[in-house]
Coordinates of C-alpha atoms in Angstrom, one line a residue:
M21 CA -116.6 19.8 18.5
T22 CA -117.4 17.4 15.6
S23 CA -117.4 13.8 16.5
L24 CA -114.4 12.0 15.1
T25 CA -115.7 8.3 15.3
S26 CA -117.0 7.5 11.9
P27 CA -114.8 5.0 10.0
L28 CA -112.5 6.2 7.2
L29 CA -110.8 4.2 4.6
L30 CA -107.8 5.2 2.5
S31 CA -106.6 3.6 -0.7
P32 CA -104.3 4.9 -3.3
S33 CA -105.4 5.1 -6.9
S34 CA -102.9 2.6 -8.0
S35 CA -100.8 -0.1 -6.4
S36 CA -98.0 0.0 -8.8
P37 CA -94.6 1.4 -7.9
L38 CA -94.1 5.1 -8.5
K39 CA -91.7 5.6 -11.3
N40 CA -90.8 9.3 -10.4
P41 CA -89.6 9.5 -6.8
N42 CA -90.4 13.3 -6.9
S43 CA -94.1 12.8 -7.7
P44 CA -96.2 13.0 -4.6
S45 CA -99.2 10.9 -3.2
V46 CA -101.8 12.5 -0.8
F47 CA -104.4 10.6 1.0
S48 CA -107.2 12.9 2.1
L49 CA -109.0 12.1 5.1
S50 CA -112.7 12.6 4.0
R51 CA -115.7 10.1 3.3
I52 CA -114.9 7.4 0.8
R53 CA -115.0 8.3 -2.9
A54 CA -114.7 6.2 -6.0
R55 CA -111.4 7.5 -6.7
R56 CA -108.6 9.0 -4.7
T57 CA -105.9 11.5 -5.6
L58 CA -102.3 10.6 -5.5
I59 CA -99.7 13.4 -4.6
I60 CA -96.3 13.1 -3.4
N61 CA -94.8 15.6 -1.1
M62 CA -91.2 16.1 0.1
A63 CA -90.5 16.4 3.8
A64 CA -87.8 16.1 6.2
S65 CA -87.3 13.5 8.8
S66 CA -88.3 14.6 12.3
N67 CA -86.6 14.5 15.6
D68 CA -87.5 10.9 15.7
D69 CA -84.7 10.1 13.3
V70 CA -81.8 10.1 15.8
A71 CA -81.9 9.0 19.4
V72 CA -80.5 11.9 21.4
P73 CA -79.0 11.2 24.9
P74 CA -81.1 12.7 27.8
P75 CA -79.6 16.2 28.9
S76 CA -78.0 16.8 32.3
Q77 CA -80.6 16.9 35.2
K78 CA -78.9 20.2 36.2
S79 CA -80.1 21.9 33.1
P80 CA -83.1 24.5 33.6
K81 CA -86.6 23.4 32.9
L82 CA -89.0 25.4 30.7
V83 CA -92.7 25.7 31.6
T84 CA -95.4 27.3 29.4
F85 CA -99.0 27.3 28.9
L86 CA -101.3 27.2 25.9
G87 CA -104.9 28.5 25.8
K88 CA -107.4 30.9 24.3
G89 CA -106.9 34.6 24.8
G90 CA -108.7 35.6 28.0
S91 CA -108.9 32.2 29.3
G92 CA -106.4 32.8 32.2
K93 CA -103.0 32.0 30.4
T94 CA -101.1 34.8 32.0
T95 CA -102.7 34.1 35.4
S96 CA -101.7 30.4 35.2
T97 CA -98.2 31.4 34.2
I98 CA -97.7 33.7 37.3
F99 CA -99.3 31.2 39.6
A100 CA -96.8 28.5 38.3
A101 CA -93.8 31.0 38.7
Q102 CA -94.9 31.8 42.3
H103 CA -95.3 28.0 43.0
Y104 CA -91.9 27.1 41.9
A105 CA -90.4 30.2 43.7
I106 CA -92.2 29.4 47.0
A107 CA -91.0 25.7 46.7
G108 CA -87.4 27.2 46.8
L109 CA -86.6 27.0 43.0
K110 CA -84.9 29.9 41.5
T111 CA -87.4 30.9 38.9
C112 CA -87.5 33.5 36.0
L113 CA -90.7 34.5 34.6
V114 CA -90.3 35.6 30.9
V115 CA -93.0 37.8 29.4
H116 CA -93.0 38.6 25.7
S117 CA -95.8 40.9 25.0
Q118 CA -96.5 44.6 26.2
D119 CA -99.6 43.4 28.1
P120 CA -99.1 45.0 31.7
T121 CA -101.2 42.2 33.4
A122 CA -98.2 40.4 34.6
E123 CA -96.9 43.5 36.3
Y124 CA -100.2 44.0 37.9
L125 CA -100.4 40.5 39.2
L126 CA -96.9 40.6 40.5
N127 CA -97.1 44.1 41.8
C128 CA -93.6 44.5 40.3
K129 CA -92.3 46.7 37.3
I130 CA -90.9 44.2 34.8
G131 CA -87.9 45.5 32.6
S132 CA -85.7 44.2 29.8
S133 CA -83.4 42.7 32.2
P134 CA -84.2 40.3 35.1
T135 CA -85.8 42.2 37.9
T136 CA -86.3 40.6 41.2
C137 CA -90.0 40.5 42.4
N138 CA -89.7 38.4 45.5
D139 CA -87.7 35.4 47.1
N140 CA -86.4 33.2 44.3
L141 CA -88.5 34.9 41.6
S142 CA -87.3 37.3 38.9
A143 CA -89.2 38.6 35.8
V144 CA -88.0 39.9 32.4
R145 CA -89.9 41.3 29.4
L146 CA -88.6 40.4 26.0
E147 CA -88.4 43.4 23.6
T148 CA -87.5 42.3 20.1
T149 CA -86.2 45.7 19.2
K150 CA -83.7 45.7 21.7
M151 CA -82.8 42.0 21.3
L152 CA -81.8 42.7 17.5
L153 CA -78.7 44.4 18.8
E154 CA -76.8 41.6 20.5
P155 CA -76.6 39.1 17.6
L156 CA -75.8 42.0 15.2
N157 CA -72.9 43.0 17.5
R158 CA -71.7 39.4 17.6
L159 CA -71.7 39.1 13.9
K160 CA -69.6 42.3 13.6
Q161 CA -67.1 41.1 16.2
A162 CA -66.8 37.8 14.1
D163 CA -66.5 39.7 11.0
A164 CA -63.7 41.9 12.5
R165 CA -61.8 38.7 13.1
L166 CA -62.5 36.9 9.9
N167 CA -62.5 40.0 7.7
M168 CA -65.3 38.7 5.4
T169 CA -67.2 41.8 4.5
Q170 CA -64.3 44.2 4.5
G171 CA -66.0 46.5 7.0
V172 CA -69.5 46.7 5.4
L173 CA -71.1 44.9 8.3
E174 CA -69.5 47.4 10.6
G175 CA -71.4 50.1 9.0
V176 CA -74.8 48.7 9.8
V177 CA -76.6 50.9 12.4
G178 CA -78.6 48.4 14.7
E179 CA -80.6 51.2 16.1
E180 CA -82.1 51.9 12.8
L181 CA -83.5 48.6 12.3
G182 CA -87.1 47.7 13.1
V183 CA -89.0 44.5 13.9
L184 CA -90.3 42.6 10.8
P185 CA -93.0 40.0 10.9
G186 CA -91.7 36.6 12.3
M187 CA -88.8 38.1 14.2
D188 CA -90.6 38.0 17.6
S189 CA -90.6 34.3 17.4
I190 CA -87.1 33.9 16.3
F191 CA -85.7 36.2 18.9
S192 CA -87.7 34.8 21.8
A193 CA -86.4 31.3 21.0
L194 CA -82.9 32.8 21.0
A195 CA -83.6 34.4 24.3
L196 CA -84.9 31.2 25.9
E197 CA -82.0 29.3 24.4
R198 CA -79.6 31.3 26.5
L199 CA -81.6 30.7 29.6
V200 CA -82.5 27.1 29.2
G201 CA -79.8 25.9 26.9
F202 CA -81.8 23.9 24.1
F203 CA -78.8 23.3 22.2
G204 CA -76.6 22.0 25.2
N205 CA -74.1 24.8 25.3
A206 CA -73.0 24.3 28.9
A207 CA -70.2 26.8 28.6
Q208 CA -72.6 29.6 27.6
R209 CA -74.8 29.0 30.7
K210 CA -71.7 28.8 32.9
N211 CA -70.9 32.3 32.0
Q212 CA -74.3 33.7 32.7
K213 CA -74.7 36.2 35.4
D214 CA -78.2 34.9 36.3
K215 CA -78.8 31.2 36.7
F216 CA -82.2 29.7 37.2
D217 CA -83.8 26.3 37.9
I218 CA -87.2 27.1 36.2
I219 CA -88.0 29.3 33.2
V220 CA -91.7 30.0 33.0
Y221 CA -92.7 31.6 29.7
D222 CA -95.6 33.8 28.7
G223 CA -95.4 34.1 24.9
V224 CA -97.0 36.4 22.5
S225 CA -99.6 33.9 21.6
S226 CA -100.2 30.4 21.7
E227 CA -99.8 29.7 18.0
E228 CA -96.3 31.5 18.2
T229 CA -95.3 29.3 21.1
I230 CA -96.4 26.1 19.2
R231 CA -94.2 27.2 16.4
M232 CA -91.3 27.6 18.6
F233 CA -91.8 24.0 19.8
G234 CA -91.3 22.7 16.2
A235 CA -88.6 25.3 15.1
T236 CA -85.6 23.1 15.7
S237 CA -87.1 20.0 14.0
K238 CA -88.3 21.9 11.0
A239 CA -84.9 23.8 10.8
R240 CA -83.2 20.4 10.2
L241 CA -85.1 20.1 6.8
Y242 CA -83.9 23.5 5.8
L243 CA -80.3 22.7 7.1
K244 CA -80.4 19.5 4.9
Y245 CA -81.0 21.3 1.6
L246 CA -78.7 24.3 2.5
R247 CA -76.0 21.6 2.9
N248 CA -76.9 20.1 -0.4
L249 CA -76.5 23.6 -2.0
A250 CA -73.3 24.2 -0.2
E251 CA -71.7 20.9 -1.0
K252 CA -73.0 20.3 -4.7
T253 CA -72.8 23.8 -6.3
D254 CA -69.7 25.8 -7.2
L255 CA -71.1 28.8 -5.4
G256 CA -71.8 26.9 -2.4
R257 CA -68.4 25.3 -2.2
L258 CA -66.8 28.7 -2.7
A259 CA -68.8 30.7 -0.2
G260 CA -70.4 28.2 2.3
P261 CA -67.3 27.5 4.5
S262 CA -66.8 31.3 5.2
L263 CA -70.5 31.9 5.8
L264 CA -70.6 29.0 8.3
R265 CA -67.6 30.2 10.3
L266 CA -69.2 33.8 10.4
V267 CA -72.7 32.6 11.4
D268 CA -71.3 30.1 14.0
E269 CA -68.9 32.5 15.6
G270 CA -71.5 35.2 15.6
I271 CA -74.2 33.2 17.3
G272 CA -71.9 31.1 19.4
L273 CA -74.0 28.0 18.9
S274 CA -71.1 25.4 19.0
N275 CA -68.9 27.3 21.3
K276 CA -65.9 26.6 19.2
N277 CA -65.0 30.2 18.6
S278 CA -61.9 30.6 16.2
N279 CA -61.1 26.9 16.3
L280 CA -63.8 26.5 13.5
N281 CA -61.0 28.0 11.2
G282 CA -59.3 24.5 11.2
K283 CA -62.4 22.4 10.6
M284 CA -63.7 21.0 7.4
S285 CA -67.1 22.1 6.3
S286 CA -68.5 18.7 6.7
E287 CA -67.7 18.8 10.3
I288 CA -69.4 22.2 10.8
W289 CA -72.6 20.8 9.1
D290 CA -72.6 17.8 11.4
D291 CA -72.0 19.9 14.4
L292 CA -75.2 22.2 13.3
E293 CA -77.1 18.9 12.8
Q294 CA -76.3 17.6 16.4
I295 CA -77.3 21.1 17.7
L296 CA -80.7 20.9 16.3
E297 CA -81.2 17.3 17.4
R298 CA -80.5 18.5 21.0
G299 CA -82.9 21.3 20.7
S300 CA -85.6 19.1 19.3
S301 CA -85.2 16.5 22.0
V302 CA -85.9 19.1 24.9
F303 CA -89.6 19.5 24.0
A304 CA -90.2 15.6 24.3
D305 CA -88.6 15.4 27.8
P306 CA -90.8 16.1 30.7
C307 CA -87.8 16.6 33.1
R308 CA -86.7 19.6 30.9
F309 CA -90.0 20.9 29.5
G310 CA -93.5 21.2 30.9
C311 CA -96.5 22.4 28.6
Y312 CA -99.9 22.9 30.1
L313 CA -103.2 23.5 28.5
V314 CA -105.3 26.3 30.3
M315 CA -109.1 26.9 29.9
D316 CA -112.3 28.4 31.4
P317 CA -114.4 25.3 32.3
N318 CA -117.6 27.6 31.8
S319 CA -116.8 28.3 28.2
P320 CA -117.2 25.6 25.5
T321 CA -115.2 27.8 23.1
S322 CA -112.3 27.8 25.5
L323 CA -112.4 24.0 26.1
N324 CA -112.4 23.4 22.3
C325 CA -109.6 25.9 21.8
A326 CA -107.3 24.2 24.4
L327 CA -108.2 20.8 22.8
R328 CA -107.1 22.1 19.6
Y329 CA -103.8 23.4 21.0
W330 CA -103.2 19.9 22.4
G331 CA -103.3 18.4 19.0
C332 CA -101.2 21.3 17.5
A333 CA -98.6 20.8 20.1
I334 CA -98.4 17.0 19.4
Q335 CA -98.0 18.0 15.7
A336 CA -95.1 20.3 16.6
G337 CA -93.4 17.6 18.4
A338 CA -94.0 18.7 22.1
Q339 CA -95.1 16.8 25.2
V340 CA -98.3 18.2 26.9
S341 CA -97.9 17.6 30.6
G342 CA -101.5 18.4 31.8
A343 CA -104.5 20.7 31.7
F344 CA -105.8 23.3 34.1
G345 CA -109.1 24.9 34.5
I346 CA -109.6 28.3 35.9
E347 CA -112.1 28.4 38.7
S348 CA -114.8 30.9 38.8
P349 CA -117.0 32.1 41.8
N350 CA -119.7 29.9 40.5
S351 CA -117.7 26.9 39.6
C352 CA -119.0 23.4 40.4
A353 CA -117.7 20.0 40.6
K354 CA -119.6 18.9 37.4
L355 CA -117.5 21.4 35.4
A356 CA -114.2 20.0 36.9
E357 CA -115.4 16.5 35.8
T358 CA -116.2 17.8 32.3
V359 CA -112.6 19.1 32.0
K360 CA -111.2 15.8 33.2
K361 CA -113.4 13.9 30.7
T362 CA -112.4 16.1 27.8
F363 CA -108.7 16.0 28.3
M364 CA -108.3 12.4 29.4
P365 CA -105.7 10.9 29.7
L366 CA -104.0 14.2 30.6
P367 CA -103.9 14.8 34.3
C368 CA -106.1 17.9 35.2
A369 CA -106.2 20.2 38.0
S370 CA -107.8 23.6 39.0
I371 CA -106.3 27.1 39.5
P372 CA -108.3 29.4 41.8
H373 CA -110.0 32.6 40.5
I374 CA -107.7 35.6 41.1
S375 CA -109.5 38.9 41.8
M376 CA -108.2 41.8 40.0
G377 CA -109.7 44.3 42.5
A378 CA -106.8 44.4 45.1
P379 CA -103.2 43.3 45.2
V380 CA -102.7 39.7 45.0
K381 CA -101.5 37.9 48.1
W382 CA -99.6 35.0 46.4
N383 CA -98.0 33.8 49.8
E384 CA -101.6 32.9 51.0
I385 CA -103.1 31.7 47.6
V386 CA -100.3 29.3 46.4
P387 CA -99.7 27.3 49.6
N388 CA -103.4 26.7 50.1
I389 CA -104.1 22.9 50.5
V390 CA -107.2 23.4 48.3
N391 CA -104.6 23.8 45.5
R392 CA -102.8 20.5 46.0
D393 CA -103.6 19.0 42.8
A394 CA -102.4 22.1 41.0
H395 CA -99.1 21.8 43.0
D396 CA -98.6 18.2 42.1
L397 CA -99.2 18.7 38.4
L398 CA -96.7 21.5 38.4
T399 CA -94.3 19.5 40.2
G400 CA -94.0 17.3 37.2
P401 CA -92.7 13.7 36.8
T402 CA -89.9 12.3 38.9
S403 CA -88.3 10.6 35.9
D404 CA -88.1 11.0 32.1
K405 CA -90.5 8.2 31.5
S406 CA -93.2 8.9 34.0
G407 CA -96.1 11.4 33.1
I408 CA -95.8 10.9 29.2
T409 CA -98.8 10.5 27.2
C410 CA -98.0 8.1 24.2
T411 CA -99.1 10.0 20.9
V412 CA -97.8 7.2 18.5
K413 CA -98.4 3.5 18.8
F414 CA -97.2 0.8 16.5
D415 CA -99.0 -2.6 16.3
P416 CA -97.0 -5.2 14.2
A417 CA -99.5 -7.8 14.7
S418 CA -102.3 -5.7 12.9
K419 CA -99.8 -3.7 10.8
S420 CA -101.3 -0.6 12.1
V421 CA -100.3 2.9 13.5
T422 CA -102.3 4.8 16.1
L423 CA -101.7 8.6 16.3
L424 CA -103.4 10.7 19.1
M425 CA -105.0 13.6 17.3
P426 CA -107.3 15.6 19.6
G427 CA -109.1 18.8 18.4
F428 CA -108.9 17.9 14.7
D429 CA -111.8 17.2 12.3
K430 CA -111.3 14.4 9.9
S431 CA -111.4 16.9 6.9
E432 CA -108.3 18.8 8.2
I433 CA -106.0 15.7 8.2
K434 CA -103.9 14.5 5.3
L435 CA -101.5 11.8 5.0
Y436 CA -98.4 12.1 2.7
Q437 CA -96.4 8.9 1.8
Y438 CA -93.0 8.6 0.1
R439 CA -89.6 7.0 0.1
G440 CA -90.8 3.6 -0.3
G441 CA -93.4 3.5 2.4
S442 CA -90.8 4.0 5.2
E443 CA -92.5 7.0 6.6
L444 CA -95.7 8.8 6.9
L445 CA -96.1 12.6 6.7
V446 CA -99.2 13.8 8.9
E447 CA -100.4 17.4 7.9
A448 CA -102.9 18.9 10.5
G449 CA -103.1 22.1 12.4
D450 CA -100.9 24.1 10.1
Q451 CA -98.1 21.6 11.2
R452 CA -96.4 18.7 9.5
R453 CA -95.0 15.8 11.3
V454 CA -92.9 12.9 10.0
I455 CA -93.6 9.3 11.5
R456 CA -90.9 6.8 10.8
L457 CA -92.3 3.3 10.5
P458 CA -90.8 0.2 12.0
S459 CA -89.8 -2.2 9.3
Q460 CA -92.4 -4.8 10.4
I461 CA -95.3 -2.2 9.3
Q462 CA -93.7 -0.5 6.3
G463 CA -95.9 -0.2 3.3
R464 CA -98.7 1.7 1.7
V465 CA -101.6 3.0 3.5
G466 CA -104.6 0.9 3.2
G467 CA -107.2 2.6 5.3
A468 CA -107.8 5.0 8.3
R469 CA -110.6 5.4 10.9
F470 CA -111.0 7.6 14.0
V471 CA -111.7 6.1 17.4
D472 CA -111.7 8.1 20.5
R473 CA -109.6 11.1 19.1
S474 CA -107.2 8.7 17.6
L475 CA -106.5 8.1 14.0
I476 CA -105.7 4.4 13.3
I477 CA -103.9 3.8 10.1
T478 CA -103.7 0.4 8.6
M479 CA -100.7 -0.4 6.3
R480 CA -100.6 -2.9 3.6

């Protein structure tokens, strides 16, 4: 991993005010050049824009793992699920892949509906082909009430439809929303047949899981522009209200049912905005969301990959709770110390090596006192403020912003500034994140440097 300690300075090509608010300015984090390129980029405000009240403590908690393929991600997921089940919490393991490893480790056949594996533990496999049918049927039912398509939607045969690229992430997010309640739909969870305390998710890949973290905050940008189209164009004013009612009734996000027919379009847009705000807040709340890095301490590639996923998760707006190293038969204390040093200040623990040669006896492995650190880490914080690693720090005295950016090289990071210097857009790891600046340090970027995996940005 390249060292990120060399100082970097940023200076725009001109200090004069920008005449065109739509022309961008980009600050590339490379070594100092005689001139800098100024680019302006449009971006939406992140979930930091509005303070969202903390959800009820009775809501289920979502737990997931990020790591390189083959590093022990599925093993860690099942270890965590067994830990919560043995602790007496009603747990559901959600697997979104056709990999049979989970079935082997659980000694249980996993289907498309929750299957009981042992006391307090159920498992379900998400299959997008089948999940396509439910929202389509809901839209058909809503259309039958609203009569918007004059029966055209009813003629769509859902069984003929296949899965397109990108659908896996969308439908897994919708399935998890029903189990966890990202959007705060308490009535929908109340009507669920199966209710769980913990949802442990093993996704298609770490990249897709990270995309899901940032989906709700990114969707707010699209919602903003769609609202502008709906409210400021003739076509939008004509078709927008009806389409909103169809989508809301079909998906059931606001749980208002036909009452939306009596609401103004602006109220419906506001409802959708609040729904997305609640969804964004879940991934920053350690009481409702636990994300853990997992790696093979013997593999430098696995360590660097986990470090990178840490940075990507931060960029997506998620809070990473800790890191796990998978022990091997020849593991030593030195490797464990390497993991702790690499991922400081995250808490770290080890998960025992699981042999694939015989059925796994989880009732003997999980309660073992040797795994006490792993138990403590999975138990999580006792309050919404404990166990949080600060990823953004503001220093009004020095007029600077410090961003924790693990796993990134300086050449991969760009800063975009717009809207009069009140915000910063940070681009890295195929993710974009908006940082709203306090009034005391608002201004143009004057310089930046890396110190201990953190980017320190000086404003002027």
